[in-house]
Amino acid sequence: MELDQFAVKVFVRLRPSVLDPAGEATKSASIKLGAEGIKSLRIGKMIEVKIEGNGENEVRDKIHLLCDRLFANTVIEDYEYSLEKL
Amino acid sequence: MDNFTVGVVVFPGSNCDRDVSWALEGCLDIRTKYLWHESSDLSDVDAIVIPGGFSYGDYLRCGAIARFSPLINALDEFVKSGKRVLGICNGFQILTEAGFLPGALVANKNLNFICDDVELDIVSSKGGWFNNGDEKQTIKLPIAHGEGRYHCDSDTLKKLLDNELIALRYKNNPNGSSFDIAGITNEQGNVLGLMPHPERACDETIGGTDGLFTLKSLILK
């Protein structure tokens, strides 16, 4: 049986309660560039995964495990992901 | 204690492994053995140091990849047996990522890589890692890190306080750590993680000996 192919985009963000000094520095540079109106700027990570599996549910389970145990440290980070069947 | 051997873990990217070994062997006459991270045989070491450095280039997060090494997987049983584990700097980051210690280490508040001597208050005597007399003790140790800001939520902080798990606090918090935390232990006291480098303070000729006590305490039962 041919396995289903998926493209997954995982977004990892620092939790709102965690100070993001890199985001603050980038916000400061953005203002120096002349961009107005920036209220908040926080930097996260995007991880692209191509993965195959037996149906969407199985792949979601795998991605959930990866996010929870490796891609994000849930002490300081939140994650979300989008999944596209190829 | 003639045969007591401290294992010094080596990851790709570790860079304080030789300093730790030098301090233990040269300053304290304690035998050491390098443990490559792919080894899971800990049977011939009596204590373990996870040294500083940049394991796996700090990819993803500091310590995030290292925690999946065979050696760190084998560490659970080692810790449960009551043997002592000391994580210094990147070693501390790895111990938090692996869940041996609570919280996480994140980028310094001012984004600088800070390389300096810092004064530290010894807070807890748990595990006997520090020379904690009747009077409040202060020691001076070097730090060298870009991601040493200890972070934990308020519930974890309360647990640390209630159980006396905070080992060291910065006198002048250099990196924005929660509650000025520089080092913590697990509840049993046999695991210590700290950002300062005791191995760099083991000889007067390089600026101090305040790190000797902590390294020497590796041989405590």
Short mmCIF file of C-alpha atoms in Angstrom, two decimals:
data_model
loop_
_atom_site.label_atom_id
_atom_site.label_comp_id
_atom_site.label_asym_id
_atom_site.label_seq_id
_atom_site.Cartn_x
_atom_site.Cartn_y
_atom_site.Cartn_z
CA MET A 1 0.00 0.00 0.00
CA GLU A 2 1.35 3.37 -0.93
CA LEU A 3 1.86 5.73 1.99
CA ASP A 4 0.37 9.21 2.02
CA GLN A 5 2.80 12.11 1.62
CA PHE A 6 2.49 15.28 3.66
CA ALA A 7 4.23 18.64 3.86
CA VAL A 8 4.18 20.02 7.37
CA LYS A 9 5.09 23.48 8.58
CA VAL A 10 5.80 23.73 12.29
CA PHE A 11 5.89 27.13 14.00
CA VAL A 12 7.73 27.35 17.30
CA ARG A 13 7.32 30.51 19.34
CA LEU A 14 8.62 31.66 22.68
CA ARG A 15 5.77 31.69 25.17
CA PRO A 16 4.36 35.18 25.73
CA SER A 17 5.72 35.15 29.29
CA VAL A 18 9.31 34.62 28.08
CA LEU A 19 11.29 37.73 27.24
CA ASP A 20 12.55 37.71 23.64
CA PRO A 21 15.64 39.94 23.60
CA ALA A 22 16.38 39.12 19.94
CA GLY A 23 12.87 40.27 19.05
CA GLU A 24 13.35 43.45 21.07
CA ALA A 25 16.65 44.18 19.29
CA THR A 26 15.04 43.59 15.90
CA LYS A 27 12.14 45.83 16.84
CA SER A 28 14.61 48.54 17.75
CA ALA A 29 16.38 48.15 14.37
CA SER A 30 13.02 48.20 12.58
CA ILE A 31 12.22 51.54 14.15
CA LYS A 32 15.66 52.87 13.17
CA LEU A 33 14.90 51.76 9.60
CA GLY A 34 11.94 54.09 9.71
CA ALA A 35 9.12 51.57 9.98
CA GLU A 36 6.41 53.08 12.09
CA GLY A 37 3.69 51.57 14.17
CA ILE A 38 5.42 48.37 15.30
CA LYS A 39 3.75 47.41 18.56
CA SER A 40 5.45 44.11 19.12
CA LEU A 41 8.04 41.96 17.37
CA ARG A 42 8.88 38.44 18.47
CA ILE A 43 11.07 35.91 16.71
CA GLY A 44 10.20 32.24 16.37
CA LYS A 45 11.22 29.32 14.20
CA MET A 46 9.57 27.62 11.28
CA ILE A 47 10.46 24.01 10.58
CA GLU A 48 9.44 22.35 7.30
CA VAL A 49 9.02 18.59 7.33
CA LYS A 50 8.14 16.25 4.51
CA ILE A 51 6.77 13.09 6.00
CA GLU A 52 4.89 10.01 4.86
CA GLY A 53 2.51 7.81 6.78
CA ASN A 54 -0.62 5.76 6.73
CA GLY A 55 -3.20 8.51 6.78
CA GLU A 56 -3.39 11.96 8.32
CA ASN A 57 -4.03 10.83 11.86
CA GLU A 58 -0.88 8.74 12.01
CA VAL A 59 1.20 11.60 10.62
CA ARG A 60 -0.35 14.05 13.07
CA ASP A 61 0.65 11.74 15.92
CA LYS A 62 4.24 11.66 14.68
CA ILE A 63 4.40 15.43 14.26
CA HIS A 64 2.89 15.93 17.68
CA LEU A 65 5.60 13.74 19.22
CA LEU A 66 8.33 15.59 17.32
CA CYS A 67 6.99 18.98 18.39
CA ASP A 68 6.50 18.00 21.99
CA ARG A 69 9.81 16.23 22.51
CA LEU A 70 12.24 17.83 20.08
CA PHE A 71 11.16 20.85 18.03
CA ALA A 72 9.89 22.85 21.00
CA ASN A 73 10.83 22.99 24.66
CA THR A 74 7.40 23.46 26.16
CA VAL A 75 8.89 25.04 29.27
CA ILE A 76 9.60 28.13 27.19
CA GLU A 77 7.96 27.59 23.81
CA ASP A 78 4.57 26.96 22.21
CA TYR A 79 4.10 25.32 18.84
CA GLU A 80 1.50 24.91 16.15
CA TYR A 81 1.63 23.29 12.76
CA SER A 82 -0.14 23.13 9.45
CA LEU A 83 -0.33 20.02 7.34
CA GLU A 84 -0.82 19.66 3.61
CA LYS A 85 -1.40 16.38 1.81
CA LEU A 86 0.79 16.16 -1.28
CA MET B 1 39.01 6.56 46.88
CA ASP B 2 41.96 5.41 44.81
CA ASN B 3 39.78 3.94 42.12
CA PHE B 4 37.10 6.61 42.12
CA THR B 5 36.66 7.69 38.52
CA VAL B 6 34.76 10.70 37.21
CA GLY B 7 33.40 10.34 33.69
CA VAL B 8 33.68 13.50 31.60
CA VAL B 9 31.15 13.47 28.77
CA VAL B 10 32.34 14.52 25.32
CA PHE B 11 29.88 15.63 22.68
CA PRO B 12 30.74 16.98 19.26
CA GLY B 13 31.15 20.63 20.23
CA SER B 14 32.11 20.17 23.88
CA ASN B 15 35.00 22.49 24.67
CA CYS B 16 35.45 22.39 28.45
CA ASP B 17 35.96 18.64 28.72
CA ARG B 18 39.74 18.95 28.95
CA ASP B 19 39.52 21.80 31.45
CA VAL B 20 37.32 19.66 33.70
CA SER B 21 39.62 16.70 33.38
CA TRP B 22 42.68 18.87 34.04
CA ALA B 23 41.09 20.41 37.13
CA LEU B 24 40.05 17.04 38.54
CA GLU B 25 43.30 15.23 37.79
CA GLY B 26 45.84 18.00 38.13
CA CYS B 27 44.37 19.95 41.02
CA LEU B 28 42.52 17.26 42.94
CA ASP B 29 44.20 14.00 41.98
CA ILE B 30 40.83 12.48 41.00
CA ARG B 31 40.95 10.03 38.13
CA THR B 32 38.87 10.89 35.07
CA LYS B 33 37.73 9.09 31.98
CA TYR B 34 36.33 10.69 28.83
CA LEU B 35 32.95 9.30 27.85
CA TRP B 36 32.03 9.67 24.19
CA HIS B 37 28.37 10.61 23.93
CA GLU B 38 27.51 7.50 21.93
CA SER B 39 28.56 5.26 24.78
CA SER B 40 25.86 4.07 27.13
CA ASP B 41 28.14 2.01 29.36
CA LEU B 42 28.53 3.94 32.60
CA SER B 43 29.56 0.94 34.66
CA ASP B 44 33.14 2.01 35.31
CA VAL B 45 32.55 5.59 36.40
CA ASP B 46 31.42 6.71 39.84
CA ALA B 47 30.30 10.24 39.00
CA ILE B 48 29.76 12.20 35.80
CA VAL B 49 30.48 15.73 34.64
CA ILE B 50 28.70 17.10 31.58
CA PRO B 51 31.03 19.92 30.63
CA GLY B 52 30.50 23.23 28.88
CA GLY B 53 30.68 23.91 25.20
CA PHE B 54 28.33 23.95 22.26
CA SER B 55 27.12 20.40 21.84
CA TYR B 56 25.85 19.89 18.31
CA GLY B 57 26.53 23.55 17.63
CA ASP B 58 23.60 24.52 19.88
CA TYR B 59 21.38 23.65 16.92
CA LEU B 60 17.64 23.99 17.52
CA ARG B 61 18.20 24.95 21.19
CA CYS B 62 21.16 24.56 23.52
CA GLY B 63 21.24 20.93 24.63
CA ALA B 64 18.20 19.94 22.55
CA ILE B 65 20.01 17.44 20.33
CA ALA B 66 22.45 16.24 22.97
CA ARG B 67 19.67 15.00 25.20
CA PHE B 68 18.92 12.24 22.71
CA SER B 69 22.41 10.76 22.84
CA PRO B 70 22.78 7.17 24.13
CA LEU B 71 24.79 8.46 27.07
CA ILE B 72 22.09 10.86 28.26
CA ASN B 73 19.52 8.09 27.87
CA ALA B 74 21.64 5.91 30.14
CA LEU B 75 21.92 8.72 32.67
CA ASP B 76 18.46 8.11 34.13
CA GLU B 77 19.47 4.90 35.83
CA PHE B 78 22.78 6.41 36.93
CA VAL B 79 20.97 9.30 38.62
CA LYS B 80 18.37 7.04 40.20
CA SER B 81 21.16 4.97 41.73
CA GLY B 82 22.18 8.11 43.64
CA LYS B 83 25.46 8.71 41.82
CA ARG B 84 26.45 12.29 41.30
CA VAL B 85 26.07 14.27 38.09
CA LEU B 86 27.41 17.78 37.58
CA GLY B 87 26.32 19.79 34.55
CA ILE B 88 28.33 22.92 33.87
CA CYS B 89 27.06 25.60 31.46
CA ASN B 90 26.09 23.59 28.34
CA GLY B 91 25.91 20.61 30.71
CA PHE B 92 23.28 22.49 32.74
CA GLN B 93 21.37 23.26 29.54
CA ILE B 94 21.44 19.58 28.59
CA LEU B 95 20.23 18.51 32.05
CA THR B 96 17.22 20.84 31.79
CA GLU B 97 16.41 19.76 28.23
CA ALA B 98 16.58 16.12 29.32
CA GLY B 99 14.29 16.80 32.28
CA PHE B 100 16.76 15.97 35.06
CA LEU B 101 16.41 19.55 36.28
CA PRO B 102 13.40 21.85 35.90
CA GLY B 103 13.27 25.07 33.89
CA ALA B 104 15.24 26.13 30.83
CA LEU B 105 18.17 28.34 29.85
CA VAL B 106 17.46 31.02 27.26
CA ALA B 107 19.29 33.93 25.62
CA ASN B 108 20.83 36.46 27.99
CA LYS B 109 18.63 39.47 28.52
CA ASN B 110 21.15 41.86 26.98
CA LEU B 111 21.95 39.41 24.13
CA ASN B 112 25.67 39.64 24.91
CA PHE B 113 27.88 36.64 25.31
CA ILE B 114 29.09 37.36 28.84
CA CYS B 115 32.59 36.30 29.82
CA ASP B 116 33.30 37.52 33.34
CA ASP B 117 33.88 36.63 36.97
CA VAL B 118 30.69 36.77 39.02
CA GLU B 119 29.95 36.74 42.72
CA LEU B 120 27.51 34.10 43.83
CA ASP B 121 25.62 33.44 47.02
CA ILE B 122 25.50 29.84 48.13
CA VAL B 123 21.85 29.31 48.94
CA SER B 124 21.31 25.65 49.67
CA SER B 125 23.45 22.95 51.18
CA LYS B 126 21.50 20.25 49.38
CA GLY B 127 23.83 17.59 48.02
CA GLY B 128 26.86 19.10 49.74
CA TRP B 129 28.10 20.67 46.51
CA PHE B 130 29.24 23.89 48.18
CA ASN B 131 31.05 24.86 51.32
CA ASN B 132 28.02 26.18 53.10
CA GLY B 133 28.89 27.15 56.65
CA ASP B 134 26.72 28.78 59.29
CA GLU B 135 27.27 32.19 57.81
CA LYS B 136 26.11 33.21 54.36
CA GLN B 137 28.84 32.23 51.94
CA THR B 138 29.81 33.99 48.75
CA ILE B 139 32.08 32.62 46.07
CA LYS B 140 33.49 33.99 42.84
CA LEU B 141 33.41 31.90 39.67
CA PRO B 142 33.82 32.68 35.97
CA ILE B 143 30.87 32.62 33.59
CA ALA B 144 31.02 32.39 29.79
CA HIS B 145 27.67 32.07 28.09
CA GLY B 146 25.26 33.64 25.64
CA GLU B 147 22.25 31.61 26.74
CA GLY B 148 22.39 31.42 30.50
CA ARG B 149 19.20 33.15 31.54
CA TYR B 150 17.44 30.66 33.77
CA HIS B 151 13.71 30.66 33.17
CA CYS B 152 10.93 28.81 34.93
CA ASP B 153 7.27 29.42 35.65
CA SER B 154 6.05 30.57 39.05
CA ASP B 155 4.93 27.08 40.12
CA THR B 156 8.38 25.69 39.40
CA LEU B 157 10.03 28.57 41.21
CA LYS B 158 7.86 27.90 44.26
CA LYS B 159 8.85 24.23 44.13
CA LEU B 160 12.52 25.18 43.91
CA LEU B 161 12.16 27.46 46.90
CA ASP B 162 10.04 25.10 48.99
CA ASN B 163 12.43 22.21 48.46
CA GLU B 164 15.64 24.23 48.77
CA LEU B 165 16.74 23.30 45.27
CA ILE B 166 18.33 26.66 44.43
CA ALA B 167 22.03 26.12 44.93
CA LEU B 168 23.51 29.40 43.71
CA ARG B 169 22.24 32.92 43.07
CA TYR B 170 24.03 35.74 41.27
CA LYS B 171 24.77 38.73 43.48
CA ASN B 172 24.50 41.03 40.43
CA ASN B 173 22.35 39.13 38.00
CA PRO B 174 24.28 39.40 34.71
CA ASN B 175 21.86 37.66 32.33
CA GLY B 176 18.33 38.28 33.57
CA SER B 177 17.82 34.88 35.21
CA SER B 178 14.61 34.35 37.16
CA PHE B 179 15.23 34.95 40.87
CA ASP B 180 18.96 35.47 40.08
CA ILE B 181 19.34 31.70 39.74
CA ALA B 182 22.79 30.48 38.69
CA GLY B 183 22.52 26.83 39.73
CA ILE B 184 19.98 24.30 40.97
CA THR B 185 19.91 20.72 42.18
CA ASN B 186 17.38 17.94 41.79
CA GLU B 187 15.31 16.90 44.80
CA GLN B 188 17.70 14.11 45.76
CA GLY B 189 20.60 16.55 45.60
CA ASN B 190 22.82 14.27 43.52
CA VAL B 191 22.39 16.31 40.32
CA LEU B 192 23.70 19.87 40.16
CA GLY B 193 23.46 22.16 37.14
CA LEU B 194 25.09 25.56 37.11
CA MET B 195 26.07 28.17 34.53
CA PRO B 196 29.34 29.28 36.21
CA HIS B 197 32.48 27.24 35.57
CA PRO B 198 34.01 25.77 38.75
CA GLU B 199 36.71 24.03 36.68
CA ARG B 200 38.07 27.44 35.68
CA ALA B 201 38.57 28.41 39.32
CA CYS B 202 40.77 25.63 40.67
CA ASP B 203 44.19 27.28 40.82
CA GLU B 204 45.35 30.60 42.25
CA THR B 205 47.49 31.23 39.19
CA ILE B 206 44.41 31.48 37.00
CA GLY B 207 42.46 33.68 39.35
CA GLY B 208 40.92 31.68 42.16
CA THR B 209 40.14 28.40 43.82
CA ASP B 210 36.45 28.79 44.63
CA GLY B 211 35.56 26.01 42.21
CA LEU B 212 37.62 23.34 43.93
CA PHE B 213 35.04 22.46 46.56
CA THR B 214 32.33 21.69 44.01
CA LEU B 215 34.56 19.45 41.90
CA LYS B 216 35.90 17.72 45.00
CA SER B 217 32.36 17.03 46.17
CA LEU B 218 31.92 14.72 43.17
CA ILE B 219 33.52 12.01 45.30
CA LEU B 220 30.92 12.39 48.08
CA LYS B 221 28.60 9.44 48.51
#
